[in-house]
Coordinates of C-alpha atoms in Angstrom, one line a residue:
X1 CA 3.3 -13.4 -32.7
X2 CA 1.2 -13.7 -30.1
X3 CA 2.1 -12.3 -26.9
X4 CA -0.1 -13.3 -23.6
X5 CA -0.8 -10.4 -20.8
X6 CA 1.6 -10.4 -17.8
X7 CA 4.6 -11.9 -20.1
X8 CA 6.8 -8.4 -19.2
X9 CA 8.1 -8.7 -16.3
X10 CA 11.1 -6.9 -14.6
X11 CA 13.4 -9.0 -12.5
X12 CA 15.4 -5.7 -10.9
X13 CA 18.4 -8.1 -9.8
X14 CA 21.2 -6.1 -11.0
X15 CA 24.4 -5.5 -8.4
X16 CA 25.6 -2.1 -6.8
X17 CA 28.9 -2.8 -9.1
X18 CA 26.9 -3.3 -12.3
X19 CA 24.7 -0.3 -11.4
X20 CA 27.8 1.8 -10.8
X21 CA 28.9 1.0 -14.0
X22 CA 25.9 1.8 -15.9
X23 CA 26.3 5.5 -14.3
X24 CA 22.7 5.1 -12.3
X25 CA 23.2 7.5 -9.7
X26 CA 21.0 9.1 -7.5
X27 CA 20.4 13.1 -8.4
X28 CA 19.7 15.1 -5.4
X29 CA 17.6 14.6 -2.4
X30 CA 14.8 11.7 -3.7
X31 CA 15.6 11.8 -7.1
X32 CA 16.8 8.6 -8.9
X33 CA 18.1 9.3 -12.8
X34 CA 15.6 7.6 -15.2
X35 CA 15.5 4.2 -15.7
X36 CA 15.0 3.3 -19.3
X37 CA 13.7 0.2 -21.1
X38 CA 14.2 -1.4 -24.4
X39 CA 11.6 -4.5 -25.6
X40 CA 12.8 -7.5 -27.4
X41 CA 10.6 -9.6 -29.4
X42 CA 10.6 -12.7 -31.3
X43 CA 13.3 -14.1 -29.5
X44 CA 14.2 -17.6 -30.2
X45 CA 16.6 -19.5 -27.3
X46 CA 18.3 -22.7 -28.7
X47 CA 19.9 -25.0 -25.5
X48 CA 21.1 -28.1 -26.4
X49 CA 20.9 -29.3 -22.7
X50 CA 23.3 -32.1 -22.1
X51 CA 25.2 -34.7 -23.6
X52 CA 23.6 -37.3 -21.3
X53 CA 19.8 -35.7 -22.3
X54 CA 21.0 -36.9 -25.7
X55 CA 19.0 -40.5 -25.4
X56 CA 15.9 -39.0 -23.7
X57 CA 12.8 -39.3 -25.2
X58 CA 11.0 -35.9 -25.2
X59 CA 7.4 -33.7 -25.8
X60 CA 7.5 -30.4 -26.6
X61 CA 4.2 -27.9 -26.7
X62 CA 3.5 -24.5 -26.9
X63 CA 6.1 -22.2 -28.3
X64 CA 8.9 -24.7 -27.3
X65 CA 10.1 -27.8 -30.0
X66 CA 13.2 -29.9 -29.9
X67 CA 16.0 -29.0 -31.0
X68 CA 18.6 -31.7 -32.3
X69 CA 21.7 -31.8 -30.9
X70 CA 23.8 -33.0 -34.1
X71 CA 22.1 -30.7 -36.4
X72 CA 21.1 -27.4 -35.0
X73 CA 17.8 -27.8 -36.3
X74 CA 14.3 -27.7 -35.4
X75 CA 12.3 -31.2 -35.0
X76 CA 8.9 -31.2 -35.7
X77 CA 7.3 -30.9 -31.8
X78 CA 3.8 -32.6 -32.2
X79 CA 5.2 -35.8 -31.8
X80 CA 5.8 -37.4 -28.5
X81 CA 8.5 -39.4 -28.6
X82 CA 11.9 -38.7 -30.4
X83 CA 15.8 -40.7 -30.6
X84 CA 18.4 -38.9 -29.3
X85 CA 16.4 -35.4 -30.0
X86 CA 17.3 -33.8 -26.4
X87 CA 17.7 -30.0 -26.7
X88 CA 14.9 -27.3 -27.3
X89 CA 14.3 -24.2 -29.4
X90 CA 12.1 -21.8 -27.4
X91 CA 10.5 -18.9 -29.5
X92 CA 8.3 -16.4 -29.9
X93 CA 9.9 -14.7 -26.3
X94 CA 9.1 -11.7 -25.5
X95 CA 11.0 -9.5 -22.9
X96 CA 13.0 -5.5 -22.1
X97 CA 16.6 -5.0 -21.4
X98 CA 17.5 -1.5 -19.1
X99 CA 20.1 0.5 -20.4
X100 CA 22.6 -1.8 -18.6
X101 CA 21.7 -5.0 -20.5
X102 CA 20.0 -6.5 -17.4
X103 CA 16.3 -8.2 -18.1
X104 CA 14.5 -10.7 -18.6
X105 CA 13.2 -12.4 -21.8
X106 CA 9.8 -14.7 -21.6
X107 CA 8.9 -17.8 -23.5
X108 CA 5.2 -19.5 -22.8
X109 CA 4.9 -23.3 -23.7
X110 CA 6.7 -26.4 -22.3
X111 CA 9.3 -29.6 -22.7
X112 CA 8.8 -32.6 -21.2
X113 CA 11.6 -35.3 -20.9
X114 CA 11.5 -39.0 -19.9
X115 CA 15.3 -40.2 -18.7
X116 CA 13.9 -43.6 -18.9
X117 CA 13.0 -43.9 -22.3
X118 CA 13.6 -47.1 -24.5
X119 CA 14.8 -46.4 -27.5
X120 CA 13.3 -43.2 -27.6
X121 CA 10.1 -43.9 -26.8
X122 CA 8.1 -42.3 -23.4
X123 CA 7.3 -44.7 -20.7
X124 CA 4.4 -44.0 -19.1
X125 CA 5.2 -46.1 -15.3
X126 CA 8.6 -44.1 -15.2
X127 CA 9.4 -40.5 -14.4
X128 CA 9.3 -37.7 -16.4
X129 CA 10.2 -33.8 -15.9
X130 CA 8.5 -30.9 -17.3
X131 CA 9.7 -27.8 -17.7
X132 CA 7.2 -25.0 -19.0
X133 CA 7.4 -20.9 -19.2
X134 CA 10.7 -20.4 -19.1
X135 CA 12.6 -17.3 -18.3
X136 CA 16.2 -16.0 -19.4
X137 CA 17.5 -13.2 -17.4
X138 CA 20.5 -10.8 -17.7
X139 CA 20.6 -10.7 -13.5
X140 CA 24.1 -8.2 -14.4
X141 CA 26.7 -7.4 -17.2
X142 CA 28.1 -10.8 -18.4
X143 CA 26.3 -13.1 -15.8
X144 CA 22.9 -15.0 -16.6
X145 CA 20.7 -17.7 -15.7
X146 CA 17.5 -19.6 -16.9
X147 CA 14.5 -20.5 -14.7
X148 CA 10.8 -22.1 -15.4
X149 CA 8.6 -23.9 -13.8
X150 CA 9.7 -27.4 -13.1
X151 CA 6.9 -30.4 -12.4
X152 CA 7.2 -34.3 -12.7
X153 CA 5.9 -37.3 -12.2
X154 CA 7.6 -40.0 -10.5
X155 CA 6.7 -43.6 -9.2
X156 CA 6.8 -41.8 -5.3
X157 CA 4.5 -39.1 -6.1
X158 CA 4.2 -36.4 -9.0
X159 CA 5.5 -32.8 -7.7
X160 CA 3.2 -30.1 -8.3
X161 CA 4.6 -26.8 -11.0
X162 CA 7.6 -24.9 -8.6
X163 CA 10.0 -22.3 -10.0
X164 CA 13.4 -23.4 -9.8
X165 CA 16.7 -21.6 -11.2
X166 CA 17.8 -24.2 -14.3
X167 CA 21.2 -22.9 -14.9
X168 CA 23.1 -20.3 -14.0
X169 CA 26.1 -19.1 -16.8
X170 CA 28.6 -16.4 -17.9
X171 CA 27.5 -14.1 -20.8
X172 CA 30.3 -14.3 -23.6
X173 CA 28.3 -11.9 -25.9
X174 CA 25.2 -9.7 -25.8
X175 CA 24.8 -7.3 -28.3
X176 CA 21.7 -5.0 -29.9
X177 CA 23.6 -4.0 -33.0
X178 CA 21.7 -2.6 -35.6
X179 CA 17.9 -3.5 -33.5
X180 CA 18.9 -7.0 -33.4
X181 CA 19.8 -9.4 -29.7
X182 CA 22.5 -11.6 -29.7
X183 CA 23.0 -13.1 -26.9
X184 CA 25.5 -16.0 -26.7
X185 CA 26.6 -17.6 -22.9
X186 CA 29.3 -20.1 -22.0
X187 CA 28.6 -23.2 -20.2
X188 CA 26.4 -23.0 -17.8
X189 CA 27.4 -23.5 -13.6
X190 CA 28.9 -26.9 -13.0
X191 CA 30.3 -26.6 -9.6
X192 CA 27.4 -26.6 -7.4
X193 CA 27.6 -29.4 -4.1
X194 CA 26.0 -32.7 -5.0
X195 CA 23.5 -33.6 -2.1
X196 CA 25.2 -34.7 1.0
X197 CA 24.5 -38.6 1.9
X198 CA 23.9 -39.6 -2.1
X199 CA 27.6 -40.3 -2.8
X200 CA 30.7 -40.4 -1.8
X201 CA 32.7 -38.8 -1.3
X202 CA 30.7 -35.8 -2.4
X203 CA 31.9 -34.0 -5.7
X204 CA 30.9 -30.2 -7.0
X205 CA 29.8 -31.3 -9.8
X206 CA 26.0 -30.7 -10.0
X207 CA 23.4 -28.2 -11.2
X208 CA 21.8 -25.3 -9.5
X209 CA 20.3 -26.5 -6.1
X210 CA 17.0 -25.9 -6.4
X211 CA 16.6 -28.1 -9.2
X212 CA 18.4 -30.7 -7.7
X213 CA 16.4 -30.6 -4.8
X214 CA 12.9 -30.1 -6.3
X215 CA 13.7 -33.5 -8.3
X216 CA 14.8 -35.5 -4.8
X217 CA 11.3 -34.9 -3.7
X218 CA 9.3 -38.1 -3.6
X219 CA 12.0 -40.2 -4.4
X220 CA 12.4 -44.0 -5.1
X221 CA 14.8 -46.1 -6.7
X222 CA 12.7 -46.9 -9.5
X223 CA 12.2 -43.3 -10.6
X224 CA 15.2 -40.9 -9.1
X225 CA 15.7 -38.4 -11.8
X226 CA 18.4 -36.2 -9.9
X227 CA 21.4 -38.5 -10.5
X228 CA 21.0 -37.2 -14.1
X229 CA 22.2 -33.7 -12.8
X230 CA 25.0 -34.0 -10.6
X231 CA 28.3 -36.5 -10.7
X232 CA 27.8 -39.4 -9.3
X233 CA 31.7 -41.2 -10.0
X234 CA 34.7 -39.7 -11.2
X235 CA 34.4 -41.5 -14.2
X236 CA 34.2 -39.4 -17.7
X237 CA 31.1 -40.5 -18.6
X238 CA 29.6 -38.1 -15.7
X239 CA 31.0 -35.4 -17.6
X240 CA 28.6 -35.9 -20.2
X241 CA 25.7 -34.5 -17.6
X242 CA 27.2 -30.7 -17.6
X243 CA 24.6 -28.8 -18.9
X244 CA 25.7 -27.2 -22.1
X245 CA 25.7 -23.4 -23.5
X246 CA 22.9 -21.4 -25.1
X247 CA 22.4 -18.9 -26.8
X248 CA 19.5 -16.5 -27.7
X249 CA 18.5 -14.0 -30.8
X250 CA 15.7 -11.5 -31.8
X251 CA 14.3 -8.4 -32.5
X252 CA 15.1 -5.1 -30.4
X253 CA 11.9 -3.1 -30.4
X254 CA 11.7 0.6 -31.0
X255 CA 9.6 1.4 -28.2
X256 CA 11.0 2.4 -25.0
X257 CA 10.0 3.8 -21.6
X258 CA 12.2 5.9 -19.6
X259 CA 10.9 6.2 -16.0
X260 CA 12.5 9.0 -13.5
X261 CA 11.3 8.9 -9.7
X262 CA 11.2 11.8 -7.2
X263 CA 10.4 10.7 -3.5
X264 CA 9.7 14.2 -1.5
X265 CA 7.9 13.9 2.1
X266 CA 4.6 12.2 1.5
X267 CA 4.4 11.9 -2.1
X268 CA 6.2 10.2 -5.3
X269 CA 6.6 11.8 -8.4
X270 CA 7.9 9.7 -11.5
X271 CA 8.4 11.6 -14.6
X272 CA 7.1 9.1 -18.0
X273 CA 9.1 9.7 -21.2
X274 CA 8.1 6.9 -24.3
X275 CA 8.8 6.4 -27.3
X276 CA 7.6 3.4 -30.1
X277 CA 4.0 3.4 -28.9
X278 CA 0.5 2.8 -31.3
X279 CA -2.4 5.1 -30.3
X280 CA -4.3 2.8 -32.5
X281 CA -3.8 -0.9 -32.7
X282 CA -7.4 -2.4 -33.3
X283 CA -10.4 -0.7 -34.4
X284 CA -11.8 1.1 -31.3
X285 CA -8.5 1.4 -29.5
X286 CA -8.1 5.2 -28.2
X287 CA -4.2 5.7 -27.0
X288 CA -2.3 4.5 -24.3
X289 CA -2.4 4.3 -19.9
X290 CA 0.4 4.5 -17.6
X291 CA 0.0 3.6 -14.5
X292 CA 2.0 2.7 -11.2
X293 CA 1.8 -0.5 -9.5
X294 CA 3.7 -2.9 -7.5
X295 CA 6.2 -5.0 -10.2
X296 CA 5.5 -8.8 -11.0
X297 CA 2.9 -8.4 -14.1
X298 CA 0.3 -6.2 -15.5
X299 CA -2.7 -6.2 -12.7
X300 CA -6.1 -7.0 -14.6
X301 CA -7.3 -3.4 -15.8
X302 CA -10.3 -5.2 -16.9
X303 CA -11.5 -5.4 -13.2
X304 CA -12.1 -3.2 -10.6
X305 CA -10.0 -5.2 -7.9
X306 CA -7.2 -4.9 -10.9
X307 CA -7.1 -1.6 -11.1
X308 CA -6.9 -0.8 -7.4
X309 CA -3.7 -1.7 -7.4
X310 CA -2.6 1.0 -9.0
X311 CA -1.2 4.1 -7.0
X312 CA -1.2 6.6 -10.2
X313 CA -2.3 6.4 -13.0
X314 CA -2.6 8.5 -16.4
X315 CA -4.8 8.2 -19.8
X316 CA -2.8 9.5 -22.5
X317 CA -4.7 10.0 -25.3
X318 CA -4.0 9.6 -29.2
X319 CA -3.5 13.4 -29.5
X320 CA -0.5 13.0 -26.9
X321 CA 1.2 10.7 -28.9
X322 CA 0.9 11.7 -32.2
X323 CA 4.3 10.4 -33.0
X324 CA 4.4 7.7 -31.0
X325 CA 6.0 9.2 -28.1
X326 CA 4.0 10.9 -25.3
X327 CA 5.5 12.3 -21.3
X328 CA 3.5 11.9 -18.6
X329 CA 3.9 12.4 -14.6
X330 CA 2.3 10.0 -12.2
X331 CA 2.0 11.3 -8.8
X332 CA 1.1 8.9 -5.6
X333 CA 0.6 9.6 -2.5
X334 CA 3.1 8.2 0.2
X335 CA -0.1 6.3 2.0
X336 CA -1.0 4.4 -1.5
X337 CA 2.4 2.7 -1.3
X338 CA 3.4 -0.4 0.2
X339 CA 7.2 0.0 1.4
X340 CA 7.8 -4.0 1.4
X341 CA 6.7 -4.1 -2.4
X342 CA 8.9 -3.2 -5.4
X343 CA 7.0 -1.1 -8.0
X344 CA 6.7 -0.6 -11.9
X345 CA 5.2 2.1 -14.6
X346 CA 3.1 -0.1 -17.1
X347 CA 1.6 1.0 -19.8
X348 CA -1.3 -0.6 -21.4
X349 CA -3.4 -0.2 -24.6
X350 CA -6.8 2.0 -24.2
X351 CA -9.6 1.6 -23.8
X352 CA -10.5 -2.1 -23.7
X353 CA -7.1 -3.4 -23.5
X354 CA -7.7 -4.9 -26.8
X355 CA -4.2 -6.3 -27.3
X356 CA -0.9 -6.5 -25.5
X357 CA 1.2 -5.0 -27.8
X358 CA 1.7 -1.8 -26.1
X359 CA 2.1 -3.8 -22.6
X360 CA 5.4 -2.5 -20.7
X361 CA 7.0 -2.4 -17.1
X362 CA 9.5 -0.7 -16.2
X363 CA 10.5 -0.6 -12.9
X364 CA 11.4 2.3 -10.5
X365 CA 13.6 2.8 -7.7
X366 CA 11.7 4.5 -4.7
X367 CA 13.7 6.3 -2.2
X368 CA 11.7 5.2 0.8
X369 CA 13.7 7.4 3.4
X370 CA 12.9 10.8 1.5
X371 CA 9.4 9.7 1.2
X372 CA 8.8 9.9 4.4
X373 CA 7.0 12.6 5.9
X374 CA 8.0 15.8 7.6
X375 CA 7.8 15.6 11.4
X376 CA 4.8 18.0 12.7
X377 CA 4.3 20.3 15.3
X378 CA 0.9 21.3 16.5
X379 CA 0.3 24.8 19.0
X380 CA -2.6 25.0 20.8
X381 CA -4.0 28.4 21.1
X382 CA -7.0 30.2 22.0
X383 CA -8.8 30.9 25.8
X384 CA -7.9 28.7 28.5
X385 CA -11.2 29.2 30.0
X386 CA -14.4 30.3 30.4
X387 CA -17.4 30.3 32.6
X388 CA -20.6 28.3 32.3
X389 CA -22.7 29.4 29.9
X390 CA -20.1 31.3 27.5
X391 CA -18.8 29.8 24.5
X392 CA -15.1 30.2 23.8
X393 CA -12.8 29.8 21.2
X394 CA -9.8 27.8 21.2
X395 CA -7.1 26.5 18.1
X396 CA -4.6 24.8 16.4
X397 CA -1.6 25.9 14.4
X398 CA 0.2 23.2 11.7
X399 CA 2.5 24.2 9.0
X400 CA 0.6 22.6 6.2
X401 CA -2.5 21.5 4.8
X402 CA -5.2 19.0 6.3
X403 CA -7.4 18.4 9.2
X404 CA -7.4 18.8 12.9
X405 CA -9.7 16.8 15.3
X406 CA -10.6 18.4 18.7
X407 CA -11.4 16.0 21.5
X408 CA -11.8 16.4 25.4
X409 CA -14.5 19.6 24.9
X410 CA -17.6 18.0 24.7
X411 CA -18.6 16.3 21.4
X412 CA -15.4 16.2 19.1
X413 CA -14.9 18.6 16.1
X414 CA -13.0 18.2 13.0
X415 CA -12.0 21.4 10.9
X416 CA -10.4 22.0 8.2
X417 CA -7.1 24.2 8.4
X418 CA -6.9 27.4 7.0
X419 CA -5.0 28.4 4.5
X420 CA -2.6 29.9 7.1
X421 CA -2.5 26.7 8.8
X422 CA -5.0 27.6 11.9
X423 CA -8.4 25.6 13.0
X424 CA -10.4 27.2 15.2
X425 CA -13.1 25.5 17.5
X426 CA -16.0 26.4 19.5
X427 CA -16.4 25.5 22.9
X428 CA -20.0 25.0 23.7
X429 CA -21.8 27.2 26.5
X430 CA -23.3 24.4 27.7
X431 CA -19.6 22.7 28.8
X432 CA -20.0 21.7 32.4
X433 CA -17.9 23.4 35.3
X434 CA -14.7 21.4 35.8
X435 CA -10.7 21.0 34.5
X436 CA -10.4 19.5 30.9
X437 CA -7.6 18.2 29.0
X438 CA -8.2 19.6 25.2
X439 CA -7.0 17.0 22.2
X440 CA -5.9 18.5 19.1
X441 CA -5.4 15.7 16.8
X442 CA -3.5 16.5 13.1
X443 CA -4.1 13.8 10.7
X444 CA -1.5 14.8 8.6
X445 CA -1.5 16.0 5.4
X446 CA 0.5 18.1 2.4
X447 CA 4.4 17.2 3.7
X448 CA 3.8 16.3 7.1
X449 CA 3.0 13.6 9.5
X450 CA 0.1 13.5 11.8
X451 CA 0.6 15.2 15.8
X452 CA -0.7 15.8 18.8
X453 CA -0.7 18.3 21.4
X454 CA -3.2 18.9 24.7
X455 CA -4.0 22.3 26.5
X456 CA -5.3 22.9 29.9
X457 CA -9.1 24.2 30.0
X458 CA -11.2 25.3 32.7
X459 CA -14.9 26.2 33.1
X460 CA -16.0 28.4 36.0
X461 CA -19.3 28.3 37.4
X462 CA -21.6 31.3 36.4
X463 CA -22.0 34.1 38.6
X464 CA -26.2 34.8 39.4
X465 CA -27.7 37.4 40.8
X466 CA -30.5 37.6 43.3
X467 CA -32.6 40.6 43.8
X468 CA -36.4 41.1 46.0
X469 CA -38.5 43.8 46.0
X470 CA -41.2 44.6 48.4
X471 CA -44.7 45.6 48.5
X472 CA -45.5 45.9 52.1
X473 CA -48.4 44.4 53.7
X474 CA -50.6 46.4 56.7
X475 CA -52.2 46.1 59.5
X476 CA -55.6 44.8 57.2
X477 CA -54.0 43.6 53.7
X478 CA -51.4 41.2 52.4
X479 CA -48.4 42.1 50.5
X480 CA -45.4 40.5 48.3
X481 CA -42.1 39.7 47.7
X482 CA -41.4 40.1 43.8
X483 CA -38.1 37.7 43.7
X484 CA -36.0 38.1 40.7
X485 CA -33.0 35.6 39.8
X486 CA -30.4 36.1 36.8
X487 CA -27.9 33.9 35.1
X488 CA -29.6 30.7 36.7
X489 CA -31.9 28.5 34.4
X490 CA -35.5 28.5 34.6
X491 CA -37.0 26.3 37.5
X492 CA -34.2 27.3 39.6
X493 CA -35.2 27.2 43.4
X494 CA -35.7 30.4 45.9
X495 CA -35.8 30.5 49.6
X496 CA -37.5 33.2 50.3
X497 CA -37.2 34.0 54.4
X498 CA -39.5 36.5 56.4
X499 CA -38.8 37.4 60.0
X500 CA -40.5 39.8 61.8
X501 CA -43.3 40.0 64.8
X502 CA -41.8 37.3 66.2
X503 CA -41.8 34.8 63.7
X504 CA -39.8 33.5 61.1
X505 CA -41.2 32.0 57.8
X506 CA -39.4 30.5 55.2
X507 CA -40.7 29.6 51.3
X508 CA -39.2 27.6 48.5
X509 CA -40.0 28.9 45.1
X510 CA -39.1 28.4 41.6
X511 CA -38.4 30.9 39.2
X512 CA -40.4 30.8 35.8
X513 CA -38.8 31.4 32.1
X514 CA -37.8 34.7 33.3
X515 CA -36.0 34.3 36.0
X516 CA -39.2 35.9 38.3
X517 CA -41.4 34.3 41.2
X518 CA -43.8 36.4 43.4
X519 CA -44.1 35.4 47.4
X520 CA -47.0 36.7 49.4
X521 CA -46.0 38.3 52.6
X522 CA -49.0 38.0 55.2
X523 CA -51.0 41.3 56.7
X524 CA -49.3 42.3 59.8
X525 CA -52.3 43.4 62.4
X526 CA -49.8 43.9 65.5
X527 CA -47.3 45.9 63.0
X528 CA -43.7 45.5 63.0
X529 CA -40.2 45.6 61.4
X530 CA -39.9 42.8 59.0
X531 CA -36.7 41.0 57.2
X532 CA -37.1 39.4 53.8
X533 CA -34.0 37.6 52.5
X534 CA -34.2 35.6 49.0
X535 CA -31.3 33.4 48.9
X536 CA -30.2 31.2 45.9
X537 CA -28.1 28.3 46.7
X538 CA -26.6 27.8 43.6
X539 CA -25.3 24.6 41.8
X540 CA -22.7 22.3 40.0
X541 CA -22.5 24.8 37.1
X542 CA -23.8 28.7 39.0
X543 CA -22.7 30.7 41.7
X544 CA -24.9 31.8 45.1
X545 CA -26.2 34.9 45.6
X546 CA -28.7 36.4 48.0
X547 CA -30.5 39.4 48.7
X548 CA -32.6 41.6 51.0
X549 CA -35.3 43.7 51.8
X550 CA -36.6 45.1 55.1
X551 CA -40.2 46.9 55.6
X552 CA -42.2 48.6 58.5
X553 CA -46.0 47.8 59.2
X554 CA -47.2 50.4 61.5
X555 CA -49.4 49.2 64.9
X556 CA -52.7 50.2 64.4
X557 CA -54.0 52.8 66.6
X558 CA -56.0 52.0 69.4
X559 CA -60.0 52.2 69.8
X560 CA -61.5 54.2 72.0
X561 CA -63.9 53.3 74.6

């Protein structure tokens, strides 16, 4: 038998009652009981369809062939026309069954019917319908469904393939005794409502609504196939349109996968236990991979985009599965999971996926509420302020790992939390004078969600010191005033004022890199008392400061005559 990638597909459709009956109960906060999946191979579906369909022309392809409703034997599927050979036999189905019996079996191939066939010959200009990729589902214990991709050719226009429910039914027998699958159904439901306005009165004898509605698309009088799938009169002959019971037999594989998900804040952990696997199927094989990805079929593991679909993966080496059994724990961060999707555990052959014999899909039920991160509290600490020119330290404390970003105090800074959950930040000495609001933003990590807090911070003006020293002049010689400015930047300007001798003289000087400047003091030929004031006015970041010095110059002696 040949399988195609993606044939094993899980349908999570069990009802609450069925789950309860199967003892699938939650164990502890965020932890669910293991979902165990058994795999079935070589499944054959036998279905005579309906009595009405016995006269239809039929053509088959792939693993679907015609089934004689009279003898129950398979008829050669190579022919394009049959007389009264309506039933189908779908072979080589593969699928899975959960512990409660729910699951699916998929079949490749197709069957095409021509209800307008004349003496069993397909009529090209009349309507035909095609069912392909049949899927047999056990929705819950005792209830099943058959679906297929439906397409058709009609005079009124073709219908592109769409999946429809072909039949719903009660399951009368479902056993896996001795490793063999035996599934028997009652006659499928024939209780759906006939389309309104088609025939009066409205009957409640019809095939599933999705099938009939699709067949009513692009209908004209010469190609209405839908009439063969619901009652159009009360005549006994209309009873022949009812769907007939079906059966399925196959082999239960010894391959099984058990997946137990446990949700904790910000992380999902899935404990996987598996048996019946083969490390080497073809030359070059080396173990299997196990991974967690959205349900609906194994992603394309040969492409980077396909591998990106996995929230977690593990390589199981041949040494880890010497007896065909292995265990693995898959861990996925919450931000790698999409709560709008369902997820499954997949297995496939390592490394090149040379075959699909090790392909499995096992659904997991994620407790999304338990997966939600814990609320975080960010506590701001450190200095409440500083003066211009002096750095300071502020901090944030968070009860988990991760990083904290500080904004609002100059350039943004990102710091990794210490093991104690503390992040320290240095406020630059160059931060201008003013009142600030510092924001500490925690990005989340570990089990906690992101959070933020703010803190007021003030930068005050820096104090300055201005001093002036005088080398006083004399009546015949000039002096100088030496100015020193501390705490301000080079180039800051100081106003030097000299009063005395009946004059006031002002000069503005810029201090050098050392904060020094020199002002010449003029000779005082008349002598007298003088005062020198050095004043720094301050700026946006510095306080003002001033200093004063005095000196006296003796009057020169009068010349004798």
